[in-house]
Amino acid sequence: MGSIFYKEAKIGLIVTLAIVLLIWGMSFLKGNNILKRKYIYYAIYERIEGLEETAPILINGYKVGLVNKVYIDKADINHITLELAIKREIAIPRNSIASIFSSDLMGTKAVKILLTDSLTRHKYGDTLITEVEADLTEQVSIQMLPLKKQAEDLMQEMQEALEVIKYVFNEST
């Protein structure tokens, strides 16, 4: 009777260990390490331009954390709150800016922290100042706008010149 209980206990222990490893593995694949503690900061935006949970957080190009959660503020539906999980060893100076930007040509969004020279540091749970950078297509559109206007003006002038040519070479004139 004792060996049956021992086998059942062994199977139960193995199944429990497998479930714990499965949960840890899924979390690890999402980019969260349950074993490492992180500080949580918040950032409130009016629009996040397609940023998703588990997007990287960068300081000077170095990955220091992940976007932990994204949710719409219940008090004001026009505000989207990001929960930023940042490594404990990173101290963020006051007035630093959490900026959403395109991290590659495909338009993948990430958050970069623009640090200030302030000697005082943000505390755990503080809300950071935010901004959203224009993505590559917006920047190209802004730069191409004057060229587009010039091309439209040129087309109008060419059309007027063709009208004059038609008038000159008309059989009645």
One Martini backbone bead per residue (centre of mass of N, CA, C, O) as a GRO file, in nm:
protein
  173
    1MET     BB    1   0.056   0.064  -0.018
    2GLY     BB    2   0.305   0.256  -0.008
    3SER     BB    3   0.386   0.234  -0.316
    4ILE     BB    4   0.132   0.364  -0.435
    5PHE     BB    5   0.162   0.639  -0.297
    6TYR     BB    6   0.443   0.698  -0.413
    7LYS     BB    7   0.360   0.699  -0.714
    8GLU     BB    8   0.143   0.924  -0.695
    9ALA     BB    9   0.331   1.140  -0.581
   10LYS     BB   10   0.528   1.137  -0.818
   11ILE     BB   11   0.327   1.213  -1.039
   12GLY     BB   12   0.227   1.478  -0.908
   13LEU     BB   13   0.507   1.616  -0.905
   14ILE     BB   14   0.561   1.605  -1.210
   15VAL     BB   15   0.309   1.760  -1.303
   16THR     BB   16   0.363   2.019  -1.142
   17LEU     BB   17   0.640   2.076  -1.269
   18ALA     BB   18   0.537   2.093  -1.563
   19ILE     BB   19   0.346   2.335  -1.520
   20VAL     BB   20   0.556   2.535  -1.419
   21LEU     BB   21   0.738   2.517  -1.674
   22LEU     BB   22   0.521   2.610  -1.874
   23ILE     BB   23   0.468   2.888  -1.754
   24TRP     BB   24   0.759   2.989  -1.765
   25GLY     BB   25   0.805   2.942  -2.072
   26MET     BB   26   0.581   3.127  -2.178
   27SER     BB   27   0.686   3.381  -2.041
   28PHE     BB   28   0.969   3.377  -2.169
   29LEU     BB   29   0.869   3.393  -2.471
   30LYS     BB   30   0.735   3.685  -2.412
   31GLY     BB   31   0.982   3.829  -2.220
   32ASN     BB   32   0.934   3.711  -1.935
   33ASN     BB   33   1.094   3.711  -1.614
   34ILE     BB   34   0.998   3.588  -1.315
   35LEU     BB   35   1.284   3.600  -1.157
   36LYS     BB   36   1.280   3.900  -1.235
   37ARG     BB   37   1.284   4.214  -1.120
   38LYS     BB   38   1.065   4.500  -1.170
   39TYR     BB   39   0.987   4.812  -1.270
   40ILE     BB   40   0.699   5.022  -1.262
   41TYR     BB   41   0.566   5.218  -1.521
   42TYR     BB   42   0.398   5.500  -1.670
   43ALA     BB   43   0.204   5.570  -1.980
   44ILE     BB   44   0.024   5.838  -2.147
   45TYR     BB   45  -0.188   5.816  -2.435
   46GLU     BB   46  -0.377   5.890  -2.726
   47ARG     BB   47  -0.168   5.727  -2.909
   48ILE     BB   48   0.015   5.410  -3.029
   49GLU     BB   49   0.053   5.305  -3.328
   50GLY     BB   50   0.052   4.969  -3.268
   51LEU     BB   51   0.133   4.904  -2.999
   52GLU     BB   52   0.248   4.629  -2.802
   53GLU     BB   53   0.280   4.389  -2.617
   54THR     BB   54   0.625   4.329  -2.565
   55ALA     BB   55   0.756   4.574  -2.626
   56PRO     BB   56   1.031   4.745  -2.639
   57ILE     BB   57   1.270   4.904  -2.419
   58LEU     BB   58   1.478   5.193  -2.475
   59ILE     BB   59   1.828   5.291  -2.411
   60ASN     BB   60   2.039   5.379  -2.637
   61GLY     BB   61   1.951   5.083  -2.779
   62TYR     BB   62   1.893   4.945  -2.503
   63LYS     BB   63   1.744   4.683  -2.349
   64VAL     BB   64   1.527   4.739  -2.040
   65GLY     BB   65   1.239   4.629  -2.152
   66LEU     BB   66   0.872   4.606  -2.126
   67VAL     BB   67   0.556   4.592  -2.230
   68ASN     BB   68   0.315   4.474  -2.017
   69LYS     BB   69   0.065   4.682  -2.060
   70VAL     BB   70  -0.255   4.755  -2.234
   71TYR     BB   71  -0.487   5.028  -2.162
   72ILE     BB   72  -0.789   5.173  -2.116
   73ASP     BB   73  -0.910   5.439  -1.969
   74LYS     BB   74  -1.194   5.460  -1.775
   75ALA     BB   75  -1.214   5.775  -1.732
   76ASP     BB   76  -1.056   5.805  -2.030
   77ILE     BB   77  -1.094   5.687  -2.352
   78ASN     BB   78  -0.851   5.875  -2.486
   79HIS     BB   79  -0.666   5.695  -2.297
   80ILE     BB   80  -0.352   5.522  -2.300
   81THR     BB   81  -0.206   5.272  -2.100
   82LEU     BB   82   0.125   5.200  -1.999
   83GLU     BB   83   0.313   4.925  -1.882
   84LEU     BB   84   0.644   4.953  -1.757
   85ALA     BB   85   0.908   4.715  -1.761
   86ILE     BB   86   1.201   4.772  -1.565
   87LYS     BB   87   1.493   4.739  -1.472
   88ARG     BB   88   1.626   4.785  -1.160
   89GLU     BB   89   1.915   4.918  -1.246
   90ILE     BB   90   1.729   5.141  -1.365
   91ALA     BB   91   1.748   5.494  -1.350
   92ILE     BB   92   1.503   5.740  -1.383
   93PRO     BB   93   1.487   6.048  -1.463
   94ARG     BB   94   1.345   6.323  -1.441
   95ASN     BB   95   1.172   6.419  -1.735
   96SER     BB   96   1.152   6.182  -1.890
   97ILE     BB   97   1.090   6.027  -2.213
   98ALA     BB   98   0.825   5.840  -2.362
   99SER     BB   99   0.885   5.711  -2.688
  100ILE     BB  100   0.724   5.647  -2.979
  101PHE     BB  101   0.859   5.421  -3.235
  102SER     BB  102   1.018   5.314  -3.519
  103SER     BB  103   1.237   5.028  -3.530
  104ASP     BB  104   1.157   4.983  -3.839
  105LEU     BB  105   1.057   4.951  -4.172
  106MET     BB  106   0.783   4.790  -4.086
  107GLY     BB  107   0.667   4.953  -3.813
  108THR     BB  108   0.772   4.872  -3.552
  109LYS     BB  109   0.705   4.922  -3.221
  110ALA     BB  110   0.852   5.135  -2.966
  111VAL     BB  111   1.028   5.230  -2.665
  112LYS     BB  112   1.185   5.535  -2.571
  113ILE     BB  113   1.418   5.670  -2.344
  114LEU     BB  114   1.460   6.010  -2.266
  115LEU     BB  115   1.709   6.142  -2.104
  116THR     BB  116   1.807   6.329  -1.833
  117ASP     BB  117   2.001   6.543  -1.595
  118SER     BB  118   1.863   6.462  -1.353
  119LEU     BB  119   1.908   6.376  -1.007
  120THR     BB  120   1.632   6.289  -0.993
  121ARG     BB  121   1.413   6.015  -0.943
  122HIS     BB  122   1.204   5.792  -1.017
  123LYS     BB  123   0.941   5.620  -0.897
  124TYR     BB  124   0.762   5.369  -0.829
  125GLY     BB  125   0.480   5.427  -1.045
  126ASP     BB  126   0.535   5.639  -1.229
  127THR     BB  127   0.471   5.899  -1.464
  128LEU     BB  128   0.553   5.962  -1.782
  129ILE     BB  129   0.653   6.135  -2.031
  130THR     BB  130   0.509   6.192  -2.361
  131GLU     BB  131   0.555   6.060  -2.706
  132VAL     BB  132   0.512   6.072  -3.074
  133GLU     BB  133   0.660   5.963  -3.342
  134ALA     BB  134   0.711   5.979  -3.658
  135ASP     BB  135   0.691   5.791  -3.911
  136LEU     BB  136   0.822   5.717  -4.210
  137THR     BB  137   0.574   5.798  -4.383
  138GLU     BB  138   0.535   6.077  -4.259
  139GLN     BB  139   0.816   6.192  -4.324
  140VAL     BB  140   0.795   6.157  -4.630
  141SER     BB  141   0.539   6.325  -4.671
  142ILE     BB  142   0.654   6.592  -4.565
  143GLN     BB  143   0.895   6.602  -4.776
  144MET     BB  144   0.698   6.565  -5.041
  145LEU     BB  145   0.498   6.804  -5.047
  146PRO     BB  146   0.656   7.022  -5.213
  147LEU     BB  147   0.696   6.840  -5.462
  148LYS     BB  148   0.398   6.798  -5.523
  149LYS     BB  149   0.329   7.094  -5.568
  150GLN     BB  150   0.525   7.139  -5.805
  151ALA     BB  151   0.403   6.921  -5.992
  152GLU     BB  152   0.121   7.047  -6.009
  153ASP     BB  153   0.213   7.318  -6.131
  154LEU     BB  154   0.348   7.196  -6.383
  155MET     BB  155   0.094   7.061  -6.496
  156GLN     BB  156  -0.067   7.323  -6.529
  157GLU     BB  157   0.132   7.462  -6.725
  158MET     BB  158   0.121   7.240  -6.945
  159GLN     BB  159  -0.179   7.263  -7.000
  160GLU     BB  160  -0.170   7.560  -7.091
  161ALA     BB  161   0.033   7.515  -7.324
  162LEU     BB  162  -0.148   7.318  -7.485
  163GLU     BB  163  -0.378   7.517  -7.532
  164VAL     BB  164  -0.210   7.715  -7.700
  165ILE     BB  165  -0.125   7.516  -7.921
  166LYS     BB  166  -0.410   7.445  -8.011
  167TYR     BB  167  -0.484   7.734  -8.096
  168VAL     BB  168  -0.259   7.781  -8.307
  169PHE     BB  169  -0.325   7.488  -8.468
  170ASN     BB  170  -0.583   7.573  -8.562
  171GLU     BB  171  -0.770   7.598  -8.850
  172SER     BB  172  -0.904   7.882  -8.788
  173THR     BB  173  -0.608   8.021  -8.724
   0.00000   0.00000   0.00000
